[in-house]
XYZ file of C-alpha atoms in Angstrom:
583
model
C 30.682 43.289 48.113
C 31.447 42.597 44.432
C 31.680 45.017 41.518
C 28.384 45.523 39.731
C 28.073 44.284 36.141
C 28.334 47.786 34.651
C 31.396 48.747 36.750
C 33.001 45.433 35.804
C 32.350 46.192 32.127
C 33.978 49.622 32.520
C 37.041 48.067 34.159
C 37.457 45.540 31.353
C 37.173 48.386 28.817
C 39.920 50.248 30.673
C 42.090 47.129 30.715
C 41.650 46.940 26.940
C 42.891 50.526 26.660
C 45.851 49.634 28.889
C 46.768 46.700 26.646
C 46.116 44.087 29.347
C 43.014 42.712 27.586
C 42.803 42.322 23.819
C 39.679 43.499 21.925
C 38.934 39.853 21.031
C 39.164 38.750 24.672
C 36.945 41.670 25.706
C 34.228 40.488 23.294
C 34.564 36.922 24.561
C 34.177 38.110 28.156
C 31.058 40.121 27.312
C 29.528 37.126 25.526
C 30.324 34.788 28.432
C 28.889 37.304 30.898
C 25.602 37.465 28.998
C 25.304 33.676 28.991
C 26.334 33.066 32.606
C 25.019 36.164 34.364
C 28.440 36.673 35.972
C 30.367 39.915 35.524
C 33.089 40.105 32.820
C 35.738 40.883 35.447
C 34.854 37.847 37.582
C 35.128 35.640 34.491
C 38.480 37.181 33.561
C 39.985 36.648 37.013
C 38.604 33.119 37.262
C 40.185 32.225 33.926
C 43.663 32.977 35.283
C 44.647 34.883 32.114
C 45.171 38.089 34.111
C 46.247 38.465 37.728
C 44.887 41.116 40.080
C 48.335 42.614 40.485
C 48.547 43.111 36.704
C 45.191 44.899 36.769
C 46.216 47.193 39.614
C 49.561 48.037 38.027
C 48.018 48.762 34.612
C 45.276 50.955 36.098
C 47.848 52.783 38.237
C 49.858 53.735 35.160
C 46.843 54.519 32.979
C 45.033 56.633 35.582
C 48.233 58.227 36.959
C 47.435 57.097 40.519
C 50.133 55.664 42.844
C 50.008 51.909 43.418
C 50.058 50.811 47.076
C 49.824 47.605 49.056
C 46.847 47.772 51.399
C 47.461 47.514 55.172
C 46.758 44.158 56.815
C 44.273 45.689 59.268
C 41.638 48.355 58.731
C 43.078 51.746 59.797
C 41.288 53.542 62.637
C 40.693 56.597 60.413
C 38.339 54.492 58.268
C 35.898 54.154 61.191
C 36.544 57.233 63.299
C 37.880 59.681 60.737
C 36.309 62.707 58.993
C 34.710 60.637 56.197
C 31.452 58.841 57.081
C 32.080 55.088 57.041
C 28.752 54.418 55.346
C 29.654 56.739 52.454
C 33.102 55.127 52.178
C 31.617 51.630 52.048
C 29.010 52.325 49.372
C 31.452 54.268 47.187
C 34.266 51.707 47.636
C 36.655 54.241 49.186
C 38.676 53.332 52.297
C 40.492 56.097 54.218
C 44.006 54.994 55.094
C 45.737 57.952 56.687
C 45.127 61.593 57.570
C 48.162 63.832 57.326
C 47.512 67.500 58.044
C 45.180 68.809 55.342
C 45.232 65.629 53.231
C 43.393 62.322 53.481
C 44.908 59.287 51.774
C 42.192 56.959 50.472
C 42.356 53.537 48.829
C 40.365 52.812 45.647
C 40.164 49.853 43.288
C 37.254 51.055 41.153
C 38.076 54.053 38.875
C 34.471 55.273 39.171
C 35.198 56.119 42.823
C 37.678 58.792 41.718
C 34.895 61.227 40.853
C 34.067 61.411 44.584
C 37.426 63.013 45.448
C 36.086 66.561 45.068
C 33.034 65.655 47.215
C 35.378 64.473 49.955
C 37.277 67.753 49.902
C 34.120 69.870 49.978
C 32.672 67.873 52.896
C 35.794 67.343 55.009
C 38.000 70.274 54.043
C 40.782 67.768 53.309
C 42.491 67.097 50.000
C 41.739 63.498 49.009
C 44.823 61.675 47.711
C 43.828 58.364 46.092
C 46.078 55.311 45.922
C 45.257 52.163 43.951
C 44.920 48.764 45.646
C 43.987 45.364 44.259
C 40.377 44.258 44.046
C 41.012 41.525 46.633
C 42.528 44.031 49.069
C 39.553 46.353 48.606
C 37.078 43.511 49.239
C 38.985 42.597 52.399
C 39.043 46.173 53.720
C 35.364 46.741 52.905
C 34.414 43.471 54.579
C 36.246 44.493 57.746
C 34.640 47.940 57.590
C 31.179 46.343 57.344
C 31.878 44.085 60.333
C 33.091 46.912 62.565
C 30.441 49.485 61.651
C 28.260 50.190 64.716
C 24.675 49.311 63.790
C 25.720 47.930 60.394
C 25.706 49.636 57.018
C 22.936 52.043 56.046
C 21.420 50.669 52.808
C 20.784 54.181 51.435
C 23.605 56.334 52.797
C 23.947 60.047 52.402
C 27.006 61.406 50.704
C 29.321 63.650 52.760
C 27.658 66.615 51.119
C 24.160 65.468 52.138
C 23.118 63.786 48.870
C 22.281 60.165 48.263
C 25.404 58.260 47.386
C 23.422 55.760 45.381
C 25.832 52.826 45.623
C 29.147 52.133 43.929
C 28.223 53.856 40.671
C 26.855 57.032 42.186
C 29.648 59.120 40.723
C 29.058 58.069 37.131
C 27.859 60.943 34.941
C 25.918 60.153 31.749
C 27.065 61.455 28.403
C 25.943 64.977 27.394
C 25.271 65.929 30.991
C 26.747 69.013 32.569
C 27.232 69.321 36.300
C 27.766 72.045 38.822
C 31.528 72.042 39.325
C 32.913 71.316 42.752
C 36.206 72.679 43.975
C 39.311 70.773 42.954
C 42.332 71.546 45.138
C 45.169 73.485 43.551
C 48.186 71.579 42.266
C 50.600 73.708 44.241
C 53.516 71.494 43.277
C 54.171 68.702 40.779
C 56.861 67.156 42.934
C 56.255 63.448 43.338
C 53.235 63.448 41.011
C 52.926 60.871 38.191
C 53.912 61.992 34.685
C 50.332 62.275 33.417
C 49.217 64.494 36.308
C 52.243 66.725 35.776
C 51.466 66.959 32.054
C 47.774 67.825 32.558
C 48.680 70.395 35.226
C 51.247 71.939 32.926
C 48.791 72.164 30.023
C 46.048 73.785 32.119
C 48.089 76.132 34.282
C 50.273 77.281 31.390
C 47.092 78.154 29.476
C 45.632 80.049 32.437
C 48.872 81.971 32.957
C 48.917 83.014 29.298
C 45.232 84.068 29.425
C 44.183 81.450 26.879
C 40.424 81.097 26.303
C 40.318 77.489 25.010
C 42.549 74.405 25.149
C 42.315 71.898 22.263
C 43.709 68.331 22.501
C 43.532 66.419 19.228
C 44.622 62.826 18.424
C 45.879 61.763 15.006
C 47.241 58.510 13.591
C 50.909 59.380 13.998
C 50.792 62.080 16.645
C 48.755 64.416 18.806
C 48.352 68.160 18.779
C 47.837 70.707 21.549
C 46.494 74.113 20.547
C 45.686 77.184 22.628
C 43.160 79.790 21.508
C 44.919 83.018 22.414
C 43.251 86.350 21.631
C 40.736 84.491 19.464
C 43.256 82.623 17.276
C 44.355 78.985 17.637
C 48.117 78.432 17.982
C 49.852 74.996 18.122
C 52.021 74.254 21.168
C 54.636 72.063 19.521
C 56.779 71.611 22.625
C 54.119 69.420 24.263
C 53.108 67.414 21.173
C 55.425 64.441 21.848
C 54.568 63.887 25.550
C 50.882 64.379 24.734
C 51.008 61.702 22.009
C 52.855 59.310 24.319
C 50.245 59.684 27.093
C 47.139 60.689 25.127
C 44.734 58.030 26.443
C 45.870 58.599 30.023
C 45.572 62.384 29.628
C 41.970 62.142 28.417
C 41.161 59.761 31.261
C 42.698 62.158 33.779
C 40.624 65.044 32.398
C 37.468 62.901 32.508
C 38.130 62.072 36.150
C 38.608 65.761 36.985
C 35.346 66.602 35.170
C 33.419 63.646 36.734
C 32.698 62.068 33.348
C 32.317 58.408 32.431
C 35.897 57.235 31.887
C 34.801 54.060 30.064
C 32.521 55.797 27.551
C 34.477 56.299 24.316
C 31.645 56.272 21.759
C 29.438 59.215 22.755
C 30.156 62.930 23.308
C 30.298 64.084 26.915
C 30.202 67.512 28.554
C 31.444 68.304 32.038
C 33.030 70.952 34.196
C 36.036 71.393 36.442
C 36.284 74.008 39.196
C 39.827 74.422 40.396
C 42.250 76.780 42.049
C 45.474 77.989 40.518
C 48.663 77.810 42.598
C 48.188 81.513 43.461
C 44.666 80.847 44.807
C 42.492 82.128 41.930
C 39.259 80.255 41.221
C 38.993 79.078 37.613
C 36.206 77.121 35.900
C 36.794 74.876 32.902
C 34.004 73.698 30.621
C 35.034 70.321 29.193
C 33.773 68.854 25.912
C 34.752 65.338 24.796
C 34.110 64.388 21.155
C 34.822 60.857 19.838
C 36.527 60.777 16.421
C 37.934 58.013 14.227
C 41.396 58.665 15.698
C 40.327 58.968 19.342
C 38.684 61.520 21.603
C 39.151 65.238 20.991
C 39.056 67.382 24.123
C 38.222 71.087 24.281
C 38.399 72.942 27.582
C 37.044 76.492 27.748
C 38.680 78.517 30.520
C 36.497 80.863 32.558
C 38.895 82.801 34.747
C 36.709 84.922 36.994
C 39.728 86.626 38.533
C 40.984 88.029 35.234
C 37.648 88.995 33.672
C 36.192 92.456 34.115
C 32.412 92.594 34.440
C 32.310 96.399 34.433
C 30.629 97.715 31.274
C 32.921 100.732 31.310
C 35.925 98.443 30.838
C 34.566 96.521 27.841
C 35.380 99.109 25.167
C 32.039 100.709 24.294
C 32.220 104.093 22.627
C 30.763 106.722 25.003
C 27.552 107.318 23.066
C 26.996 103.581 22.512
C 27.457 102.875 26.210
C 24.851 105.529 26.993
C 22.392 103.893 24.573
C 23.001 100.474 26.096
C 22.532 101.822 29.625
C 19.193 103.325 28.583
C 18.090 99.885 27.388
C 19.067 97.930 30.510
C 17.788 100.604 32.919
C 14.301 100.519 31.387
C 11.555 98.858 33.415
C 10.569 96.583 30.527
C 11.448 95.650 26.971
C 13.823 93.269 25.231
C 17.581 93.839 24.987
C 19.445 91.492 22.634
C 23.205 90.972 22.286
C 24.304 89.452 18.969
C 27.470 88.086 17.458
C 29.238 84.791 16.733
C 30.479 82.314 19.333
C 33.417 83.758 21.244
C 32.547 87.400 20.609
C 32.000 88.201 24.295
C 28.199 88.198 24.450
C 28.107 86.491 27.861
C 30.542 89.020 29.317
C 28.363 91.893 28.098
C 25.222 90.365 29.603
C 26.890 89.656 32.945
C 28.141 93.246 32.942
C 24.518 94.362 32.631
C 23.387 91.973 35.389
C 26.144 93.300 37.643
C 24.556 96.755 37.467
C 20.998 95.468 37.857
C 21.705 93.035 40.710
C 20.200 94.778 43.742
C 18.190 93.421 46.711
C 15.015 95.093 45.467
C 15.121 93.396 42.035
C 14.254 89.751 41.337
C 16.520 88.447 38.569
C 16.160 84.974 37.003
C 18.446 83.479 34.360
C 18.186 80.433 32.078
C 21.626 79.459 30.791
C 23.306 76.616 28.923
C 25.639 76.297 30.690
C 25.609 78.570 33.749
C 28.921 80.335 33.100
C 29.358 82.087 36.455
C 27.560 81.630 39.749
C 26.449 85.053 41.037
C 24.920 85.724 44.440
C 21.533 87.399 44.147
C 20.566 85.734 40.855
C 18.251 82.759 40.415
C 20.237 80.794 37.823
C 18.743 77.776 36.039
C 20.854 75.260 34.109
C 19.128 74.251 30.871
C 19.104 70.483 30.330
C 17.592 69.260 27.067
C 18.016 65.622 28.167
C 15.214 66.077 30.719
C 13.323 68.555 28.488
C 14.244 71.554 30.627
C 14.432 73.907 27.653
C 14.730 77.683 27.479
C 11.027 77.869 26.652
C 9.997 75.707 29.616
C 12.217 77.673 32.003
C 10.773 80.950 30.711
C 7.217 79.797 31.352
C 8.132 79.005 34.947
C 9.949 82.328 35.336
C 6.759 84.252 34.607
C 5.217 82.658 37.727
C 8.225 83.626 39.882
C 7.492 87.385 39.962
C 10.736 88.600 38.307
C 11.655 92.118 37.240
C 14.576 90.964 35.049
C 14.866 87.756 32.995
C 17.989 86.588 31.188
C 17.601 83.933 28.498
C 20.968 82.518 27.463
C 19.978 82.249 23.809
C 16.876 82.596 21.637
C 17.069 79.523 19.422
C 13.533 79.067 18.104
C 10.115 80.669 17.641
C 8.709 79.226 20.871
C 11.436 80.817 22.994
C 11.188 84.057 21.017
C 7.406 84.263 21.507
C 7.588 83.692 25.266
C 10.465 86.159 25.674
C 8.583 88.814 23.732
C 5.450 88.159 25.774
C 7.488 88.679 28.947
C 8.938 91.923 27.566
C 5.430 93.180 26.766
C 4.053 92.371 30.222
C 6.345 94.447 32.388
C 9.634 92.533 32.412
C 13.115 93.465 31.248
C 14.331 90.571 29.096
C 18.013 90.119 28.188
C 19.143 87.509 25.677
C 21.495 86.636 22.811
C 21.003 85.781 19.156
C 23.425 84.555 16.496
C 23.397 87.178 13.740
C 26.090 89.169 11.941
C 24.945 92.581 13.123
C 22.251 94.503 15.010
C 20.009 95.220 11.992
C 20.169 91.554 10.976
C 18.633 90.653 14.337
C 15.286 92.029 13.236
C 15.311 89.942 10.057
C 16.340 86.866 12.024
C 13.383 87.204 14.409
C 11.009 87.654 11.476
C 12.466 84.552 9.783
C 11.796 82.621 13.001
C 8.126 83.405 12.479
C 7.710 86.224 14.994
C 5.328 88.897 13.632
C 6.840 92.316 12.946
C 4.294 94.085 15.143
C 5.398 92.047 18.183
C 9.088 92.681 17.472
C 8.467 96.394 17.074
C 6.483 96.558 20.292
C 8.891 94.545 22.470
C 12.417 95.177 21.166
C 14.162 98.177 22.724
C 17.912 97.711 22.185
C 20.217 95.508 20.120
C 23.978 95.207 20.618
C 26.184 93.771 17.875
C 29.752 92.944 18.839
C 33.092 91.385 17.926
C 36.358 90.770 19.760
C 39.498 91.645 17.808
C 43.174 91.351 18.672
C 44.649 94.602 19.958
C 47.921 95.928 18.551
C 50.896 95.242 20.819
C 51.903 98.620 22.235
C 55.545 97.564 22.691
C 56.284 96.745 19.054
C 53.644 98.836 17.277
C 54.846 100.423 14.034
C 53.542 101.707 10.699
C 51.836 99.025 8.606
C 53.610 99.332 5.261
C 51.374 96.689 3.640
C 48.326 98.971 3.712
C 47.766 101.477 0.903
C 45.045 104.010 0.075
C 43.148 101.509 -2.090
C 42.783 99.100 0.858
C 41.672 101.921 3.151
C 39.067 103.107 0.641
C 37.849 99.514 0.347
C 37.014 99.289 4.057
C 35.084 102.561 4.149
C 37.532 105.413 4.740
C 36.983 108.554 2.719
C 39.644 109.694 0.247
C 40.655 112.521 2.581
C 40.925 110.146 5.568
C 42.911 107.588 3.551
C 45.427 110.211 2.424
C 46.111 111.314 6.022
C 45.888 107.996 7.840
C 49.000 106.089 8.904
C 47.658 102.680 10.054
C 49.796 100.630 12.403
C 50.247 97.094 13.666
C 52.704 95.233 15.870
C 55.876 93.870 14.311
C 56.184 91.077 16.880
C 58.225 90.897 20.062
C 58.726 88.705 23.129
C 55.962 90.559 24.988
C 53.317 89.503 22.428
C 54.792 86.110 21.541
C 55.973 87.534 18.196
C 52.391 87.850 16.940
C 52.141 91.644 16.900
C 49.031 91.480 19.073
C 48.470 91.554 22.823
C 45.025 91.285 24.383
C 41.705 91.994 22.716
C 39.504 94.980 22.109
C 35.715 94.943 21.850
C 34.023 96.443 18.791
C 30.368 97.277 19.367
C 27.300 98.775 17.755
C 24.229 99.684 19.788
C 20.866 100.068 18.066
C 18.119 101.830 20.005
C 14.631 101.325 18.599
C 13.059 104.758 18.137
C 9.525 105.521 16.949
C 10.395 105.783 13.238
C 12.416 102.552 13.274
C 9.685 100.793 15.260
C 7.118 101.753 12.645
C 9.392 100.407 9.898
C 9.819 97.110 11.756
C 6.068 96.723 12.169
C 5.695 97.392 8.440
C 8.384 94.733 7.805
C 10.589 97.116 5.836
C 13.687 95.563 4.208
C 17.089 95.727 5.886
C 18.473 98.592 3.754
C 15.509 100.751 4.773
C 15.955 99.851 8.442
C 19.664 100.694 8.221
C 18.947 104.054 6.571
C 16.509 105.017 9.336
C 18.914 103.844 12.067
C 21.783 105.914 10.629
C 19.515 108.957 10.518
C 18.817 108.435 14.221
C 22.538 108.393 15.135
C 23.343 104.680 14.867
C 27.059 103.863 14.456
C 27.912 100.492 12.904
C 30.683 98.195 14.113
C 32.555 99.102 10.929
C 32.349 102.796 11.822
C 33.650 102.115 15.330
C 36.306 99.736 13.987
C 37.662 102.465 11.704
C 37.846 104.743 14.746
C 40.008 102.120 16.474
C 42.307 101.991 13.417
C 42.679 105.757 13.552
C 43.585 105.528 17.259
C 46.203 102.844 16.560
C 44.485 100.131 18.621
C 43.341 98.001 15.684
C 45.213 96.823 12.598
C 43.637 96.792 9.154
C 44.255 93.040 9.087
C 42.111 92.537 12.206
C 39.433 94.862 10.859
C 39.182 92.764 7.702
C 39.181 89.490 9.661
C 36.355 90.530 11.971
C 34.260 93.178 10.235
C 34.159 92.334 6.529
C 31.138 90.034 6.353
C 30.799 89.513 2.594
């Protein structure tokens, strides 16, 4: 059983990255392959320019997988072990030894590495890959084929019940997201290759520090690691040198964990990793790979379900705003929109609402891109533009599924807006998000999309605007001597308030990493659409008029609530200006 042409091409590309094959030789091999019909790898090995042992050693170092000499005879566990022999054969994976909760498996094709999480899910064992030469793999697979009772099934099922689809079944196309499968926790780095230790350190250090995003960035003379902590990116200089030294191997390791195409370096790719921390918490990572002129940038968004509160009472709503929001989500129909920029906590707010609504007597369907958290009781659909499964198409199908509640991850265009509004007008509660600066601006945004004012006025019931700001560190909080009355008047305090107010901020200490901030606080505004405001929307009144009516009906802006947080000492003036001064 030989490598397919595409797998062979991927291997040659990896050997180029490892320095075993020059770019010129790679082009020559591709040209010769096109003329002869043979694979580039077969031509390379036949030429004698590279030995199999060189290939195995280079891949072992680049992929951070131990190199091992294959046994002379096929181990019994390959035929009678927990992994189906047919699946092993078609995915070029040969079990070598079972030791307690782990299963050592031989691989020669890097594409087979994306099946490691499938093996764990199906067998309950942690798959530990070791790299063997191509010749050793061919010998082991040949022996496996000979000894298989009844021969090899030409269309085997994977251990999880899916079609394995041959040697390339694990390859994931660019721009595709996948449902993450559990990756075993790295409970110890002892005996692990340097690259695995480095990737583990980067990820688990970020999780421990409650980082939201990890950024890996290559440059000509170095590499940079940055963590987004409390909404602000901070360089991690201590890991810059080892990251630069191992950058290509680190990105390959992350691609393997996320089941992405390790040979694709020209196109963006999206993937996901589901893993456990050493203390047993389940954490999801959303992985984005972006090719640049200097190499591939990697961003991993951390979704730590164990540390995130989904209770609306814990999110920081003012009491009267929480009551208004509850009225909106407890209604039998209507549209509830949550607005704000990326990273402002919109998804958390919506999942908090779904947590309250999720009961056996209510049918809830969601269309998300991506599905952030799997929740029992919800029908969650992953949007996939590559196969034209758009928000609009999912919404049309939802209306035939008899739902009471529909969540649309984002309203991006007029088609989605029209269908969502139609659903809200025909007896459904519709929850969604929109990218606008504030709640009042949501109305203008819908009108600019082409949605008539009379439909907006009839369907829209509640709009939430929100931001996430850094909270003052309580351990080093002190008077902010840089703030004077003029600054306070400029952000909306009255003269009397400014004269009395003593704003504070953290000075910086070990507890807050010398930033002066620890954790984040939500700043919200909740707009309920009353009769007078609805009439103004239908009449397409300008924003200042809409704001005047809303304020008359008790609406409190984010700026109003932000000033209240300053007065309570939770928010600094600096953070207020960074998050709530829009012009």
